mmCIF file with all atom_site columns, C-alpha atoms in Angstrom:
data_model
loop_
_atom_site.group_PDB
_atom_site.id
_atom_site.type_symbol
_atom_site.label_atom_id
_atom_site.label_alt_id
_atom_site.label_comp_id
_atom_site.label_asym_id
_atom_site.label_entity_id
_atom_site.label_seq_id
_atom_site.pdbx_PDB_ins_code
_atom_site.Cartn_x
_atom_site.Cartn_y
_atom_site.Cartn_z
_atom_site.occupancy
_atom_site.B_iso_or_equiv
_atom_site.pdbx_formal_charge
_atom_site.auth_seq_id
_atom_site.auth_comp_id
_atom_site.auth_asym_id
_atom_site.auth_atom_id
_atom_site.pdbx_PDB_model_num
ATOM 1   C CA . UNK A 1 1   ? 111.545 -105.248 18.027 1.00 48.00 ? 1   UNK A CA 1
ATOM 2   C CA . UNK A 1 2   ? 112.835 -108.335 16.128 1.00 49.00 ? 2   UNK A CA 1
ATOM 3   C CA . UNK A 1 3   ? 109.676 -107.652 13.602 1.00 49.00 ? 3   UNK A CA 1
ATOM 4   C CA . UNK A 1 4   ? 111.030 -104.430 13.620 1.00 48.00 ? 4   UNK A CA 1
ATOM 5   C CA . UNK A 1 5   ? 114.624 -105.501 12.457 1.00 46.00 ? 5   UNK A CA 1
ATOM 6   C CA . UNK A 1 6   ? 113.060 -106.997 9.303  1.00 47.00 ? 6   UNK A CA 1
ATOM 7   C CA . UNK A 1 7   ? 112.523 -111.103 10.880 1.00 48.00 ? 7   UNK A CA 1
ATOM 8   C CA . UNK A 1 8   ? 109.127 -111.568 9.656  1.00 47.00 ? 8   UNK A CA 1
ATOM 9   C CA . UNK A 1 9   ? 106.405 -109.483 9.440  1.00 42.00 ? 9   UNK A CA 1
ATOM 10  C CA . UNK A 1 10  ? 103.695 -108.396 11.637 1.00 41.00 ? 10  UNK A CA 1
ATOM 11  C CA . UNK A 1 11  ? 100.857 -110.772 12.050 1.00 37.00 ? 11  UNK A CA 1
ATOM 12  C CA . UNK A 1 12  ? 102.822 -113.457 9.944  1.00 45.00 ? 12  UNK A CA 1
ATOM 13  C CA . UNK A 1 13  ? 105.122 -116.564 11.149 1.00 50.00 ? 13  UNK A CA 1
ATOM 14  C CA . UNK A 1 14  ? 106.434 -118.789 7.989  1.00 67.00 ? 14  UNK A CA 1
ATOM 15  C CA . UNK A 1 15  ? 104.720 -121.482 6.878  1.00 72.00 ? 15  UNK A CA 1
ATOM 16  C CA . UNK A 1 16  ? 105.304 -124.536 8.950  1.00 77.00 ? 16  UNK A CA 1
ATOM 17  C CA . UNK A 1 17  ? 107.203 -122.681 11.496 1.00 75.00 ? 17  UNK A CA 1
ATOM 18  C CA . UNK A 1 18  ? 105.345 -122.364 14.801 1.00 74.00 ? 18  UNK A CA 1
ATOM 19  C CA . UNK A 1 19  ? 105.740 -119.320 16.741 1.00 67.00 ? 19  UNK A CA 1
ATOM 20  C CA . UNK A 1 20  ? 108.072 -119.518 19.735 1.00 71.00 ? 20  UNK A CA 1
ATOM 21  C CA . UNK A 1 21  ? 109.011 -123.336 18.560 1.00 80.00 ? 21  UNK A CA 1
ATOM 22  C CA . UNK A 1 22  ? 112.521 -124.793 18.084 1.00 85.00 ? 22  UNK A CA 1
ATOM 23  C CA . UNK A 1 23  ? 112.153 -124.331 14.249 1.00 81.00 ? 23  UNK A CA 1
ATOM 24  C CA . UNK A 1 24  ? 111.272 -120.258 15.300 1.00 74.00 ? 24  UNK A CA 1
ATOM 25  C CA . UNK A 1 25  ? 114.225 -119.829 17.692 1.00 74.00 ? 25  UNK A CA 1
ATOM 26  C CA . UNK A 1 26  ? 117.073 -121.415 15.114 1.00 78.00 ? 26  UNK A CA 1
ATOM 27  C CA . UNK A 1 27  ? 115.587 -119.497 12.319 1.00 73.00 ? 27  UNK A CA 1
ATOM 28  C CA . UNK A 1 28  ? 116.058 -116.521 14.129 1.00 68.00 ? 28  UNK A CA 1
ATOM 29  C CA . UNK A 1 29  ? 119.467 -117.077 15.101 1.00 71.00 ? 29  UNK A CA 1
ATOM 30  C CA . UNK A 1 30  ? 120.369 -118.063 11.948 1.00 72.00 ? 30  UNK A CA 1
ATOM 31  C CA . UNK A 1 31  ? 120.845 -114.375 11.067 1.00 67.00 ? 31  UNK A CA 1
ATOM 32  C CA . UNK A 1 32  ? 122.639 -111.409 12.715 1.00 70.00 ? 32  UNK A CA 1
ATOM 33  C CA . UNK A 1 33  ? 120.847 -108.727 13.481 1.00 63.00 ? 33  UNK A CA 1
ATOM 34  C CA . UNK A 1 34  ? 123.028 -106.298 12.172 1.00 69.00 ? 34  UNK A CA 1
ATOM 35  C CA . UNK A 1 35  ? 122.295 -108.676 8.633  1.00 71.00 ? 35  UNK A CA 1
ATOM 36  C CA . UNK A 1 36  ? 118.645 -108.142 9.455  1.00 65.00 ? 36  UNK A CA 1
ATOM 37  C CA . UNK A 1 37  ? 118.659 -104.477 9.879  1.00 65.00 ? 37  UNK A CA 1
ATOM 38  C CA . UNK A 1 38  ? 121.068 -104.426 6.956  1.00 71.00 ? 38  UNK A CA 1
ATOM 39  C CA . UNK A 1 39  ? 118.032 -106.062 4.753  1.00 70.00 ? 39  UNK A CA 1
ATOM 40  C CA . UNK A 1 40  ? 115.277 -104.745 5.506  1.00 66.00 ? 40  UNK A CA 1
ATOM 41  C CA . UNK A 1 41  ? 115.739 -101.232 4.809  1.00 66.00 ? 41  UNK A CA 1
ATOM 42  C CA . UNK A 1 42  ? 114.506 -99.982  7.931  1.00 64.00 ? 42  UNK A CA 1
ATOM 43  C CA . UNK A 1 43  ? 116.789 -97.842  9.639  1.00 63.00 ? 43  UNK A CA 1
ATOM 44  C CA . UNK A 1 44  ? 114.606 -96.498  12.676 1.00 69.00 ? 44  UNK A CA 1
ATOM 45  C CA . UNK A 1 45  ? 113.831 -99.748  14.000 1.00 67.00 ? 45  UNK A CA 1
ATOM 46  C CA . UNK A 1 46  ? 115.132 -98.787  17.111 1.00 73.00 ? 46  UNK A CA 1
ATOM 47  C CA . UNK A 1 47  ? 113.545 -95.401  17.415 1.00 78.00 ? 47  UNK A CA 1
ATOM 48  C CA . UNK A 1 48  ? 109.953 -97.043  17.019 1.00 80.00 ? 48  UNK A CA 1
ATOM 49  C CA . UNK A 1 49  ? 110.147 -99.677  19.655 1.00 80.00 ? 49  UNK A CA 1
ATOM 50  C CA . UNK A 1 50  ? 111.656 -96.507  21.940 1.00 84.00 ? 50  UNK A CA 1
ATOM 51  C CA . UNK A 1 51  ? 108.934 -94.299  21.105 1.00 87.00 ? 51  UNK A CA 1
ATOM 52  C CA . UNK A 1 52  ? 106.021 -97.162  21.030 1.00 86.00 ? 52  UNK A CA 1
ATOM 53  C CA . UNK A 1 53  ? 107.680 -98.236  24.472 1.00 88.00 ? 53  UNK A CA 1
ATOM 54  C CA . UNK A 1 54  ? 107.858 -94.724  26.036 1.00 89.00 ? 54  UNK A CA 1
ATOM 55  C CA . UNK A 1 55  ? 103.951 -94.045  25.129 1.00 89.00 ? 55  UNK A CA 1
ATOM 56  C CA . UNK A 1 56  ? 102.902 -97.151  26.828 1.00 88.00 ? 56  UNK A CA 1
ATOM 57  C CA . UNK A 1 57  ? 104.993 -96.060  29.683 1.00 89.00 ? 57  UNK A CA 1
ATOM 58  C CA . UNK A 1 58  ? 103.662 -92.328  29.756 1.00 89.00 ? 58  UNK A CA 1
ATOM 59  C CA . UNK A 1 59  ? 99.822  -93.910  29.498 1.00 87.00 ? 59  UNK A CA 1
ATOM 60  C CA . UNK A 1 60  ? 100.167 -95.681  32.397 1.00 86.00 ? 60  UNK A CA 1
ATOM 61  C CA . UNK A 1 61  ? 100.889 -92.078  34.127 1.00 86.00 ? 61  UNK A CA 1
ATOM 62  C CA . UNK A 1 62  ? 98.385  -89.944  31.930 1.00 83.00 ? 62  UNK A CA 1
ATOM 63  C CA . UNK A 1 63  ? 95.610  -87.680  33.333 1.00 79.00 ? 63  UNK A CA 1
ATOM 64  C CA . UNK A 1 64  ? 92.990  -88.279  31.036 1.00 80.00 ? 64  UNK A CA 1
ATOM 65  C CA . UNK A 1 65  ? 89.854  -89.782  32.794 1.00 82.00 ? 65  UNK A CA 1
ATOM 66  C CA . UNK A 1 66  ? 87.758  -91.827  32.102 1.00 83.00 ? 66  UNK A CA 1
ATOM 67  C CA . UNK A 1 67  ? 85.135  -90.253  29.396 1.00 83.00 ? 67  UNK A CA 1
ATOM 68  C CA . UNK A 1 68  ? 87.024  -87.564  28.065 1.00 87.00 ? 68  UNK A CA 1
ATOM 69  C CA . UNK A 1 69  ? 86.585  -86.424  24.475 1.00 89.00 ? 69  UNK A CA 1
ATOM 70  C CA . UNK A 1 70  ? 89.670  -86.133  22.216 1.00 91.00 ? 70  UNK A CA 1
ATOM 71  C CA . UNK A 1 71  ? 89.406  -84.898  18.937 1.00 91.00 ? 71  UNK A CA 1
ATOM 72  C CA . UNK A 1 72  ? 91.226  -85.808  15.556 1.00 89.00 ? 72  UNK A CA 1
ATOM 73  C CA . UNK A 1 73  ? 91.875  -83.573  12.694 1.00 87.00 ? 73  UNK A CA 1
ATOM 74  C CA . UNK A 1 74  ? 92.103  -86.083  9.313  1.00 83.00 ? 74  UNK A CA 1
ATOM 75  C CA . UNK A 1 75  ? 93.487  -83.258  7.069  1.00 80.00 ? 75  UNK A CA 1
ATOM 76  C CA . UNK A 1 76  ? 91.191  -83.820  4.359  1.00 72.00 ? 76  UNK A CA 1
ATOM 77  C CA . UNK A 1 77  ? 90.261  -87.465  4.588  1.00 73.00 ? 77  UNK A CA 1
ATOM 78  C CA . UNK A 1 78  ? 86.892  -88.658  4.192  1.00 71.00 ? 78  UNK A CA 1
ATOM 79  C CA . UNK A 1 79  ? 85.061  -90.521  7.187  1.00 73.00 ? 79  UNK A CA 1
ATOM 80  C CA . UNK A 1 80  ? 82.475  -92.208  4.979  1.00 74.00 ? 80  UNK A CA 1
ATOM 81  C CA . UNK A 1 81  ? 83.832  -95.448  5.267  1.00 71.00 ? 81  UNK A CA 1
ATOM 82  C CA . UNK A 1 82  ? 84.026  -95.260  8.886  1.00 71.00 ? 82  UNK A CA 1
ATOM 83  C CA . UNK A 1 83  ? 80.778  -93.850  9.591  1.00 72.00 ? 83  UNK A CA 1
ATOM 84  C CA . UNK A 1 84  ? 79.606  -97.462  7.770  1.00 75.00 ? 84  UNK A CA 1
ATOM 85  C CA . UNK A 1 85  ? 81.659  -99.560  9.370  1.00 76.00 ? 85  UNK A CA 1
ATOM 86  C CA . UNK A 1 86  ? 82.222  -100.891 12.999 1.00 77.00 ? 86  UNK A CA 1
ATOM 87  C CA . UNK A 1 87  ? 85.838  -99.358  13.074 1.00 77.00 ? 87  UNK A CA 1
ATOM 88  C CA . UNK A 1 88  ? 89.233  -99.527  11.645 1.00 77.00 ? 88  UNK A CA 1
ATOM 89  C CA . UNK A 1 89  ? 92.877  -99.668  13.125 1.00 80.00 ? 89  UNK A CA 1
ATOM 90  C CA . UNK A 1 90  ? 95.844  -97.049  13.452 1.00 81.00 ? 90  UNK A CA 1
ATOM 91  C CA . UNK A 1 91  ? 98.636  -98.133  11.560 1.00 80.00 ? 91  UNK A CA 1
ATOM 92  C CA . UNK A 1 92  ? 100.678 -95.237  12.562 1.00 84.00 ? 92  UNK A CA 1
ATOM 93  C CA . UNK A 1 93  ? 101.244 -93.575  15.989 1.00 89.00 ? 93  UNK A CA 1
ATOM 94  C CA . UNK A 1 94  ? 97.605  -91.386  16.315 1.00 90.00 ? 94  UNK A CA 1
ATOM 95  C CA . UNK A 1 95  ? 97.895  -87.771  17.627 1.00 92.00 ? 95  UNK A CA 1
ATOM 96  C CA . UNK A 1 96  ? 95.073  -86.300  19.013 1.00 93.00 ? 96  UNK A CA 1
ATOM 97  C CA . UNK A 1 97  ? 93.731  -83.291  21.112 1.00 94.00 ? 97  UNK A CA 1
ATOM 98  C CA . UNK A 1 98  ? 91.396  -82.138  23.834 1.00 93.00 ? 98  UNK A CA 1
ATOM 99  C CA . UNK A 1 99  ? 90.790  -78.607  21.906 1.00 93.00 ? 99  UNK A CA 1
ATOM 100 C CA . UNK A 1 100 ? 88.424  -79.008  19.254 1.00 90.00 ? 100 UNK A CA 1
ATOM 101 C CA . UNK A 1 101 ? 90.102  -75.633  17.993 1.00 90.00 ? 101 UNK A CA 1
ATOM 102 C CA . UNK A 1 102 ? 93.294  -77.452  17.329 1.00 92.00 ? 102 UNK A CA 1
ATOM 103 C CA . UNK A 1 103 ? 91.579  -80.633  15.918 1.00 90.00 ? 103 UNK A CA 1
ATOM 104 C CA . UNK A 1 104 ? 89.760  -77.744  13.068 1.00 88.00 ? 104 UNK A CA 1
ATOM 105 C CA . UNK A 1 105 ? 93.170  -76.562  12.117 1.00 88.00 ? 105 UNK A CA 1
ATOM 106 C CA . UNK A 1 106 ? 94.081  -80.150  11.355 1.00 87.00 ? 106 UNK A CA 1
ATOM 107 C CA . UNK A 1 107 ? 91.122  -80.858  10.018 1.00 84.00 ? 107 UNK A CA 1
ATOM 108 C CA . UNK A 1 108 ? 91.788  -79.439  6.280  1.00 81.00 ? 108 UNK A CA 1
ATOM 109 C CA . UNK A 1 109 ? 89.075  -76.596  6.504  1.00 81.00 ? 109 UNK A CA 1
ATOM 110 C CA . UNK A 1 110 ? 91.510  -74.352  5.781  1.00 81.00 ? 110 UNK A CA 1
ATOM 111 C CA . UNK A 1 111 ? 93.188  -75.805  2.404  1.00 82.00 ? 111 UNK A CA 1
ATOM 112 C CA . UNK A 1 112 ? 89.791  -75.954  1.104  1.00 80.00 ? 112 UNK A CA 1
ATOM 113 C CA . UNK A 1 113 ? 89.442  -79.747  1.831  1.00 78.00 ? 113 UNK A CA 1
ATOM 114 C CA . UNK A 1 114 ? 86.367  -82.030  3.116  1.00 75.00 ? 114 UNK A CA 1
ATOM 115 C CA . UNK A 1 115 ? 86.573  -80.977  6.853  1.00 75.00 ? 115 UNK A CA 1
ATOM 116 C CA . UNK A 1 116 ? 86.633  -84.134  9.216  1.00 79.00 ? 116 UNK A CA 1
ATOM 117 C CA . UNK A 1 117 ? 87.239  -84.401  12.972 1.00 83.00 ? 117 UNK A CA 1
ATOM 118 C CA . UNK A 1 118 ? 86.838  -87.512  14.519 1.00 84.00 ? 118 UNK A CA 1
ATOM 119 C CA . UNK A 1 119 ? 85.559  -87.090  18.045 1.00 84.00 ? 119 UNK A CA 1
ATOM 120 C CA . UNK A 1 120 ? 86.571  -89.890  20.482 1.00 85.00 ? 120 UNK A CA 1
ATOM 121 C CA . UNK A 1 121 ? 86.333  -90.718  24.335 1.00 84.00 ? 121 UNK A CA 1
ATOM 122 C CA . UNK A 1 122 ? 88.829  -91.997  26.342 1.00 83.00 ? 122 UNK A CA 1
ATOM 123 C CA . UNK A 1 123 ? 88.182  -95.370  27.778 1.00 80.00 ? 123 UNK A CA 1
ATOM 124 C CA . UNK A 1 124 ? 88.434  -97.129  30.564 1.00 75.00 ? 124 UNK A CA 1
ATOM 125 C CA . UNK A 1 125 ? 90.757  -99.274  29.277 1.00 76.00 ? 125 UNK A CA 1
ATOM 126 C CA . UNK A 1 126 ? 92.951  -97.610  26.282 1.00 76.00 ? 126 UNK A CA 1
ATOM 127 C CA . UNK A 1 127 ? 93.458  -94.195  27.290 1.00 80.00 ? 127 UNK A CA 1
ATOM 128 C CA . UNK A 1 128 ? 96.643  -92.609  25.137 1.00 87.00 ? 128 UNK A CA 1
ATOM 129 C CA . UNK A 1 129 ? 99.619  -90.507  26.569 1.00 91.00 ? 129 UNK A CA 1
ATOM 130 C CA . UNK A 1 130 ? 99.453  -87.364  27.590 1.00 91.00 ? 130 UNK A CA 1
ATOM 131 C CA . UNK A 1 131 ? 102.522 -85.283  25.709 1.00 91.00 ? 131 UNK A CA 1
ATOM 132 C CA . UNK A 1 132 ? 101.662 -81.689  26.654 1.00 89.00 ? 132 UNK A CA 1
ATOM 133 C CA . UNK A 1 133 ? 104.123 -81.470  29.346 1.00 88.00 ? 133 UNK A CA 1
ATOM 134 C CA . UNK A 1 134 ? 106.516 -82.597  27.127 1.00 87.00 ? 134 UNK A CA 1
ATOM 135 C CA . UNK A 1 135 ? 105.595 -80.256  23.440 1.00 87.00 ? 135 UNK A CA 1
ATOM 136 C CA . UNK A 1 136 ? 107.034 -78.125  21.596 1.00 89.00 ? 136 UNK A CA 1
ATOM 137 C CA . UNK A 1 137 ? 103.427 -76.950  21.352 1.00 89.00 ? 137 UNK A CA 1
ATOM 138 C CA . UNK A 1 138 ? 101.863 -77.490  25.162 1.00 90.00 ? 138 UNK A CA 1
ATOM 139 C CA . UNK A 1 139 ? 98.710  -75.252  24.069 1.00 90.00 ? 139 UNK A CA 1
ATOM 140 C CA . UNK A 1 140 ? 98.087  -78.185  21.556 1.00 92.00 ? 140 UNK A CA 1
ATOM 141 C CA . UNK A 1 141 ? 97.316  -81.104  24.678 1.00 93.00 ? 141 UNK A CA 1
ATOM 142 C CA . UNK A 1 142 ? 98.042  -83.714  22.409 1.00 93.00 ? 142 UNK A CA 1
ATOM 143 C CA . UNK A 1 143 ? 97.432  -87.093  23.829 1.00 92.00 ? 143 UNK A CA 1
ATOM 144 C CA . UNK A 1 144 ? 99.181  -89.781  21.689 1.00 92.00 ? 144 UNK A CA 1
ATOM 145 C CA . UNK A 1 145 ? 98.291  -93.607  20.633 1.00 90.00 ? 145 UNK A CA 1
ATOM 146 C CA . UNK A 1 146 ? 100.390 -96.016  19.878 1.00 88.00 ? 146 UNK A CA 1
ATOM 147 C CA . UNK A 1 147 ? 100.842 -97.469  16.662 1.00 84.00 ? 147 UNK A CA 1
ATOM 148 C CA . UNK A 1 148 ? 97.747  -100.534 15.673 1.00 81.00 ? 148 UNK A CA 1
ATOM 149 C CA . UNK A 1 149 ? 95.145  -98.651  17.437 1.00 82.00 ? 149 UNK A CA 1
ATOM 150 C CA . UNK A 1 150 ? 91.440  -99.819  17.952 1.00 81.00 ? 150 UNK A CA 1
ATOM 151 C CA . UNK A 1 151 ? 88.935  -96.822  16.789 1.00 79.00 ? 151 UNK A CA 1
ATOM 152 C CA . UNK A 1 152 ? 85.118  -98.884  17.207 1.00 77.00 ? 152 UNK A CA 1
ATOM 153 C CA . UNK A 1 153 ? 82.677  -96.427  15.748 1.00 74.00 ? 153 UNK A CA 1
ATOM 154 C CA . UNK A 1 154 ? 79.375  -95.956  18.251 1.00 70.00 ? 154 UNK A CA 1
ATOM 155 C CA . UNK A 1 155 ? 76.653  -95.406  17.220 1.00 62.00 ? 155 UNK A CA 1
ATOM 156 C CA . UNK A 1 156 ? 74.309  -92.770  17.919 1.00 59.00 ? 156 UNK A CA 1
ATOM 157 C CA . UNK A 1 157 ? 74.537  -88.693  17.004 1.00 53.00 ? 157 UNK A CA 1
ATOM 158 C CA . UNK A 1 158 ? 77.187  -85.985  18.689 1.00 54.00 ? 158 UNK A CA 1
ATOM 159 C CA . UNK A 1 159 ? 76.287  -82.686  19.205 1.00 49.00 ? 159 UNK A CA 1
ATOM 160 C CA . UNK A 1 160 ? 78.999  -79.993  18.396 1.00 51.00 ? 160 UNK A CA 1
ATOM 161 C CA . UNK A 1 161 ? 78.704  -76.457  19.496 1.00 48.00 ? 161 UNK A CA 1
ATOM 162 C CA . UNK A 1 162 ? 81.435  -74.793  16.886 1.00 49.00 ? 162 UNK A CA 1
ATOM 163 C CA . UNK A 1 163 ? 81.313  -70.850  17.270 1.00 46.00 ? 163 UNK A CA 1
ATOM 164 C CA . UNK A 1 164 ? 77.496  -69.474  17.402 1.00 43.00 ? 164 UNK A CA 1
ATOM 165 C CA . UNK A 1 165 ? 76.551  -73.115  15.857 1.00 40.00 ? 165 UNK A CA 1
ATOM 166 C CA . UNK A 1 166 ? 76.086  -76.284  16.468 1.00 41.00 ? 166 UNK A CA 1
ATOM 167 C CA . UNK A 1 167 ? 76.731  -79.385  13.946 1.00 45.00 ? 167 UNK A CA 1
ATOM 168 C CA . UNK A 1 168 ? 74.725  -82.251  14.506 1.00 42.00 ? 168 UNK A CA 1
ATOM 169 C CA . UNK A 1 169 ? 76.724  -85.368  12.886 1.00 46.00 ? 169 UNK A CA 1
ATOM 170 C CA . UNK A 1 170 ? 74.070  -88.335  13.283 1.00 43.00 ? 170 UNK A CA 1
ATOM 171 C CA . UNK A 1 171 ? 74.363  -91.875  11.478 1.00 42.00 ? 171 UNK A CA 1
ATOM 172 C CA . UNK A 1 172 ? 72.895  -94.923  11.901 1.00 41.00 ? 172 UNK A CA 1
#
């Protein structure tokens, strides 16, 4: 939350200072908070952390198994890149859906855009929270991520029935 408040930045500690050290813990005490929500512009600091701490509650309570497939409309983006590479991150909270009817509408198909839907399974591990009891839309069953998000691409092809067809998305 203090990253939040505008005392450093993610992923960064100042040079020479060692995280959690003396030098840290009088550095940040050398400034109010309501100095360092003052500077750094961000005025929903508060709302994040609630909403990144009520998701990782809600996970912990969430109904999706193990092996589920949730589906992401990218309204228009294209998933070259990804399809290349061995991932990427979230850097915003990540909606998703069980419907892959609901993921299409998101998807940018309709706008006229390049189509993409990424199609993911729930691990193990990272599974998101469930927010359908919850919506304004319940017929949507979003599950939601939290913010800095791991999506590892696997290889191998997925077979999509859409309608009377079937898209084969394959990639090596």
């Amino acid at each position: 939350n203090g990253i939040l408040r505008g005392f450093g930045h993610c992923g960064e500690v100042k040079e020479g200072i060692e995280f959690g050290s003396d030098a840290f813990w009088t550095d940040i005490k050398s400034v109010e908070v309501a100095t360092r929500v003052k500077d750094s512009k961000n005025k929903f600091a508060s709302t994040i952390h609630v909403l990144a701490s009520a998701i990782k509650k809600l996970q912990r309570i969430s109904d999706d198994k193990q092996g589920t497939t949730l589906y992401r409309g990218l309204g228009g983006l294209d998933v070259c890149d990804f399809v290349k590479s061995q991932g990427f991150t979230e850097k915003a909270f990540m909606s998703t859906t069980k419907s892959l009817k609901v993921a299409m509408e998101y998807s940018g198909v309709k706008q006229g855009k390049v189509a993409s839907v990424l199609a993911m399974e729930v691990s193990a591990v990272d599974g998101g929270a469930v927010l359908s009891p919850f919506s304004q839309y319940p017929i949507e069953e979003e599950t939601c991520f939290n913010a800095c998000c791991y999506l590892q691409n696997l290889q191998g092809d997925l077979l999509l029935p859409i309608g009377r067809s079937e898209i084969r998305l394959a990639h090596d």
